Coordinates of N, CA and C in Angstrom, one line a residue:
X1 N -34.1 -24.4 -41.9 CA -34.5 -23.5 -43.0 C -33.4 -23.6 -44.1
X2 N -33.8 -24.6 -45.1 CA -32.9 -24.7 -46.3 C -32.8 -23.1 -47.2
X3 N -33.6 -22.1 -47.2 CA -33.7 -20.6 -47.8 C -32.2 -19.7 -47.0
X4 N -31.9 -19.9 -45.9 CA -31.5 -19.3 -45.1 C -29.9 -19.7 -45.2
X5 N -29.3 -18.7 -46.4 CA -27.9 -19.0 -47.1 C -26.7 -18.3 -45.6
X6 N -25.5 -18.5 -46.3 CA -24.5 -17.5 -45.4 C -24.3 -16.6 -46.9
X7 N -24.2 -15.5 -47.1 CA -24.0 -14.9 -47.9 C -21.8 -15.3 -48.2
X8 N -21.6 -15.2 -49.4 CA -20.3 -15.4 -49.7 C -19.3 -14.5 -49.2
X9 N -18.3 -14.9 -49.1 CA -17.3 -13.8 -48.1 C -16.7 -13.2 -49.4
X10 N -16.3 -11.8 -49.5 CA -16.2 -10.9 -50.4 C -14.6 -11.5 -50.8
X11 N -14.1 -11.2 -51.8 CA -12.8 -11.7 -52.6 C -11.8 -10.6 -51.8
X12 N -10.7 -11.0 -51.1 CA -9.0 -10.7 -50.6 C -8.7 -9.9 -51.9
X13 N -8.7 -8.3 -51.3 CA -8.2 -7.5 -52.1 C -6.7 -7.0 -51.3
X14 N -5.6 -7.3 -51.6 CA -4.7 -6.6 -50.8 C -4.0 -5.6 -50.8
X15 N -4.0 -4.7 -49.4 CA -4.1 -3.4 -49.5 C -2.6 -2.7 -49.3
X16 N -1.5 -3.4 -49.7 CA -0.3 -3.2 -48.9 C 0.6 -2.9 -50.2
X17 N 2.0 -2.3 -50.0 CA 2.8 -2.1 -51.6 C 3.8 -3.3 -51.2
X18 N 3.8 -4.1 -50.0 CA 4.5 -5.3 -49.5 C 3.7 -6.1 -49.7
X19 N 4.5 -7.3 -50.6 CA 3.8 -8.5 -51.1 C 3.5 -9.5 -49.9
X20 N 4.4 -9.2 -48.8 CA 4.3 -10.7 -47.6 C 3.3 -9.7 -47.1
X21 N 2.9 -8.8 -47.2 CA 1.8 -8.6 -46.1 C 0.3 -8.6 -46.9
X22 N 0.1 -9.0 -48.1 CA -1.1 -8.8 -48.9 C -1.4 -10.4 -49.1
X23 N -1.4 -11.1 -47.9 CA -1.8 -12.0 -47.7 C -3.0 -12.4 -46.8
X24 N -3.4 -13.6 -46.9 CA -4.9 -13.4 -45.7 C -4.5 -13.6 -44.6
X25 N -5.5 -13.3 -43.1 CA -4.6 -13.6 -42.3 C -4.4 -15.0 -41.5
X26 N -5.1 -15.8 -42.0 CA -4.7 -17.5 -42.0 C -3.6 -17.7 -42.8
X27 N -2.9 -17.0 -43.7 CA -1.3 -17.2 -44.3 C -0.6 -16.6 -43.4
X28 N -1.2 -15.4 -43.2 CA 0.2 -14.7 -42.5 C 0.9 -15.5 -41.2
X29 N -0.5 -15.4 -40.5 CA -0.2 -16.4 -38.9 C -1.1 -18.0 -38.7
X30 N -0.2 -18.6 -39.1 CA -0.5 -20.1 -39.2 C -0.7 -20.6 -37.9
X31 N 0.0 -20.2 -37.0 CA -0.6 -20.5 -35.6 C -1.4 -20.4 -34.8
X32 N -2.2 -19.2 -35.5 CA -3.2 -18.4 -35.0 C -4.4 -19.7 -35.5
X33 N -5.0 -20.2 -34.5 CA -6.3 -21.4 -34.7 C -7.4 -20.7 -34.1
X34 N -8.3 -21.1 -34.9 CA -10.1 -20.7 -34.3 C -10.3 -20.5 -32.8
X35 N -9.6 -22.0 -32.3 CA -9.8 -22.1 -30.4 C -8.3 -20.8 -30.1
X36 N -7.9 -20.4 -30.7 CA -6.6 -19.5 -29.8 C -7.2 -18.8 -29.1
X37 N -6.8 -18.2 -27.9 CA -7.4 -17.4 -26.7 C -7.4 -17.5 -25.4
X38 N -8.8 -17.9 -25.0 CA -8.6 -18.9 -23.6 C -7.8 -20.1 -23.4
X39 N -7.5 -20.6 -24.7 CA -6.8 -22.2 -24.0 C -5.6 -22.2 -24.6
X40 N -5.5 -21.1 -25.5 CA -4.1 -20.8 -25.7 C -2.8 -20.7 -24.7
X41 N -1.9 -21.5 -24.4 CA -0.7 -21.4 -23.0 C -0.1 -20.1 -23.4
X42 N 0.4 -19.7 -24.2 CA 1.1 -18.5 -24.6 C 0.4 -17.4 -24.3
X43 N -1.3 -17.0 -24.4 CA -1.8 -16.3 -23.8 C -2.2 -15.7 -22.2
X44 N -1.4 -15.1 -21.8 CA -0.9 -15.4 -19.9 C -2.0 -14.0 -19.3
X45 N -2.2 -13.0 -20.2 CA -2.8 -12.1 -19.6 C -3.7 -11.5 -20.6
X46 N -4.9 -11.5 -20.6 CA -6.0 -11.0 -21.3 C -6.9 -9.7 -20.9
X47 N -6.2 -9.1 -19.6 CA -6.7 -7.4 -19.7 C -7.2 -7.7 -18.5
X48 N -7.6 -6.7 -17.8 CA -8.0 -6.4 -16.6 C -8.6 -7.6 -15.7
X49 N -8.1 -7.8 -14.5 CA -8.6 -8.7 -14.1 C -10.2 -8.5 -13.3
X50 N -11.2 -9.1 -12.7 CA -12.3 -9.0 -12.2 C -12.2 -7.6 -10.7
X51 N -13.2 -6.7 -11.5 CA -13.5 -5.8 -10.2 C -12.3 -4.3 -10.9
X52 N -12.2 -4.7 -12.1 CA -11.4 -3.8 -12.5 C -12.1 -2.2 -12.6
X53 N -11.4 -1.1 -12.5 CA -12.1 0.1 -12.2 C -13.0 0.8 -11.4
X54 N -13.3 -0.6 -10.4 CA -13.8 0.0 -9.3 C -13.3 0.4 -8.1
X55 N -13.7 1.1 -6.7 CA -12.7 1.1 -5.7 C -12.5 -0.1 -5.0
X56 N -11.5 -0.6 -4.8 CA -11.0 -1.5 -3.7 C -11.2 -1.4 -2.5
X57 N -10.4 -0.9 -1.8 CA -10.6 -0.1 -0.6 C -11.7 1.4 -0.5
X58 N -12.5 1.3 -0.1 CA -13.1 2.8 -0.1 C -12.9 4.0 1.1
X59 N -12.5 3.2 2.1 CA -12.1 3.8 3.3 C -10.9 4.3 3.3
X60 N -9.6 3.9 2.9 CA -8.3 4.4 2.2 C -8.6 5.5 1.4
X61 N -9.3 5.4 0.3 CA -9.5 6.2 -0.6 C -10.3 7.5 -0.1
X62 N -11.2 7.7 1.0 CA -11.7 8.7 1.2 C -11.4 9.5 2.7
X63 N -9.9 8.5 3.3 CA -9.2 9.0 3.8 C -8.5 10.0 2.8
X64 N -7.4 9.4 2.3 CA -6.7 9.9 1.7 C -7.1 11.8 0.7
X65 N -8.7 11.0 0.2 CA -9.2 12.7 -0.4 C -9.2 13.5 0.8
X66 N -9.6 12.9 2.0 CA -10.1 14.6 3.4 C -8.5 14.3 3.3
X67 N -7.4 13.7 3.5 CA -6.1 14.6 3.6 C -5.7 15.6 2.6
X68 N -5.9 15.1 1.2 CA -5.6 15.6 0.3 C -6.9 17.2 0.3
X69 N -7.8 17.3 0.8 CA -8.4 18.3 0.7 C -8.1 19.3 2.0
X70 N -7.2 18.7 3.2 CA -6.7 19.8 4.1 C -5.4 20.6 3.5
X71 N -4.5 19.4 3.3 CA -3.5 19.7 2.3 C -3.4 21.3 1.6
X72 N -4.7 20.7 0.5 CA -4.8 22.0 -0.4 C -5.7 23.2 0.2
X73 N -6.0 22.8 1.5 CA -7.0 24.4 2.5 C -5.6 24.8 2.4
X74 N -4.6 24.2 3.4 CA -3.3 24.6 4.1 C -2.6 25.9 2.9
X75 N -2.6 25.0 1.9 CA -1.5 25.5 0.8 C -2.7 26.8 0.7
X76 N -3.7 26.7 0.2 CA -4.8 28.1 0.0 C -4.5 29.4 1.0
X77 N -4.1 28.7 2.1 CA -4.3 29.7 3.3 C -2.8 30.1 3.8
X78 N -1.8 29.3 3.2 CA -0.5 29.6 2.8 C -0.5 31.3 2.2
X79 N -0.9 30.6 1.2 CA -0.8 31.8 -0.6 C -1.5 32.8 0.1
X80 N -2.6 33.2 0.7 CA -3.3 33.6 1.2 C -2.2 34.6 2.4
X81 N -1.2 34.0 3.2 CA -1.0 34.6 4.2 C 0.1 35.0 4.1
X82 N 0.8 34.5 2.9 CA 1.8 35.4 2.3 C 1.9 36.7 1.6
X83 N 0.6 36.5 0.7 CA 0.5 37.9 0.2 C -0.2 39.1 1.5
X84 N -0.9 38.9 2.4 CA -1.0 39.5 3.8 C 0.5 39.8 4.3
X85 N 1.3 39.0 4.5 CA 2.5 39.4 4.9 C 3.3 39.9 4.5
X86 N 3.5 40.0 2.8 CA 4.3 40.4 2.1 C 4.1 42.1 1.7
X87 N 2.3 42.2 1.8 CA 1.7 43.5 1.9 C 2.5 43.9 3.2
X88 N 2.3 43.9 4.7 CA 2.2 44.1 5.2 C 3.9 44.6 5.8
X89 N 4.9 43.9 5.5 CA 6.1 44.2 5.1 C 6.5 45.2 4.6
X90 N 6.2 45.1 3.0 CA 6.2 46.8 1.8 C 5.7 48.0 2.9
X91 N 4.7 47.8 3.6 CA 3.7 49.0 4.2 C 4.8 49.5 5.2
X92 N 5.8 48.4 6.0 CA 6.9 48.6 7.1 C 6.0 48.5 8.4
X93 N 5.0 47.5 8.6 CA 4.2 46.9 9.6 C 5.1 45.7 10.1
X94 N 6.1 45.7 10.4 CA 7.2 44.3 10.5 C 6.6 43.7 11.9
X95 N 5.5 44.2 13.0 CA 5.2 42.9 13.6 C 4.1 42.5 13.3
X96 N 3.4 42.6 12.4 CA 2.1 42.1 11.2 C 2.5 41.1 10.9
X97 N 4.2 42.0 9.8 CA 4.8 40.5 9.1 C 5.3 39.4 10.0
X98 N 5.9 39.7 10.6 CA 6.6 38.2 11.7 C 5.2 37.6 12.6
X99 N 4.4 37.8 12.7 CA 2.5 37.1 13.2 C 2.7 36.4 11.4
X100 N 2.5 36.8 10.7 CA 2.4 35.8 9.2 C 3.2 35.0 8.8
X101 N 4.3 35.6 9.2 CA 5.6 34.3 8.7 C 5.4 33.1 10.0
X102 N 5.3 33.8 11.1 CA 5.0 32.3 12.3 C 4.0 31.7 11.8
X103 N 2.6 31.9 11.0 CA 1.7 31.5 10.5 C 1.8 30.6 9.4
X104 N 2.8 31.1 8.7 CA 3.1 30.4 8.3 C 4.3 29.2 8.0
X105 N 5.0 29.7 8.9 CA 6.0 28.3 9.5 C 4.7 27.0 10.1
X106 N 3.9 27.8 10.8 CA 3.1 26.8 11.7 C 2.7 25.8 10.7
X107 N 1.9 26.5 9.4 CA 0.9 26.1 8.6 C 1.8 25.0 7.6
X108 N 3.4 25.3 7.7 CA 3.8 24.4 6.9 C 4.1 23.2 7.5
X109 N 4.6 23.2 9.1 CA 4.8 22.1 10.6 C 3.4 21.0 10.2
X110 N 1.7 21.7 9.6 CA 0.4 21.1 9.7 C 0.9 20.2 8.8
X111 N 1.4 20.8 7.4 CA 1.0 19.9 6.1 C 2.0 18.5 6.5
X112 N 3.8 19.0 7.2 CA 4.3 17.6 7.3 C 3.9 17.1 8.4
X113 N 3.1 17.8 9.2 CA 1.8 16.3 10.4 C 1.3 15.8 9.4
X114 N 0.9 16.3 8.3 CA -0.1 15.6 8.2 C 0.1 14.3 7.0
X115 N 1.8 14.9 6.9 CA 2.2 13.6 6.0 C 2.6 12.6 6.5
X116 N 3.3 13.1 8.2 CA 4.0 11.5 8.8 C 2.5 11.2 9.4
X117 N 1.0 11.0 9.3 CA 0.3 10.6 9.6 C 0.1 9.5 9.6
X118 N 0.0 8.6 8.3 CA 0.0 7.5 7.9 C 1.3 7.1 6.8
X119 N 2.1 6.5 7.5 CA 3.3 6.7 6.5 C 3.0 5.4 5.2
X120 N 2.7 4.2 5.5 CA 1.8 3.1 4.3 C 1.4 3.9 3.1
X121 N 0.6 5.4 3.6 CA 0.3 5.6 2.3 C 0.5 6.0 1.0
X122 N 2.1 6.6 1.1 CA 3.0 7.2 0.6 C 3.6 6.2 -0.5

């Protein structure tokens, strides 16, 4: 199709108050060739490699959330058994409180099981 032009490329207006930089950018970087990229040697890493943002391991990963979601029961039921205890203290209920403070020694003994569990994952 002899009708079927490339329309002209608009005239290099330069937008800089620095003269070396109000150049095109085939002046500025002469090294920079059409093929630069892929077969460029100086180009060593071009961004994520294959399989990127997906999960790798899935079984790791959804170990690790049920630990991470006992974890945060533990700590809930922590907070939880503190302010029970700490009520129960102010009130002068002191064998309330020492049942909650053992509860909570216990509860803190669960969370480091449950860290020497798999030690790799840390």
């Amino acid at each position: 199709m002899s009708g079927d032009r490339i329309p002209p490329r608009p005239d290099y207006r330069p937008g800089s108050a620095q003269p070396r930089l109000n150049r095109p950018v085939r002046d500025r970087y002469p090294q920079i060739r059409p093929t630069s990229g892929y077969g460029d040697p100086r180009i060593r890493h071009t961004g994520p490699g294959p399989g990127a943002g997906t999960e790798q391991e899935p079984e790791r990963s959804s170990k690790l959330n049920a630990r991470l979601f006992l974890a945060l029961a533990v700590v809930v039921g922590q907070l939880w058994a503190l302010t029970v205890t700490v009520n129960e203290w102010m009130e002068g209920n002191t064998g309330t409180a020492w049942w909650g403070a053992g509860f909570l020694v216990l509860s803190f003994l669960v969370v480091i099981g449950l860290w020497l569990l798999d030690p790799k994952d840390r």
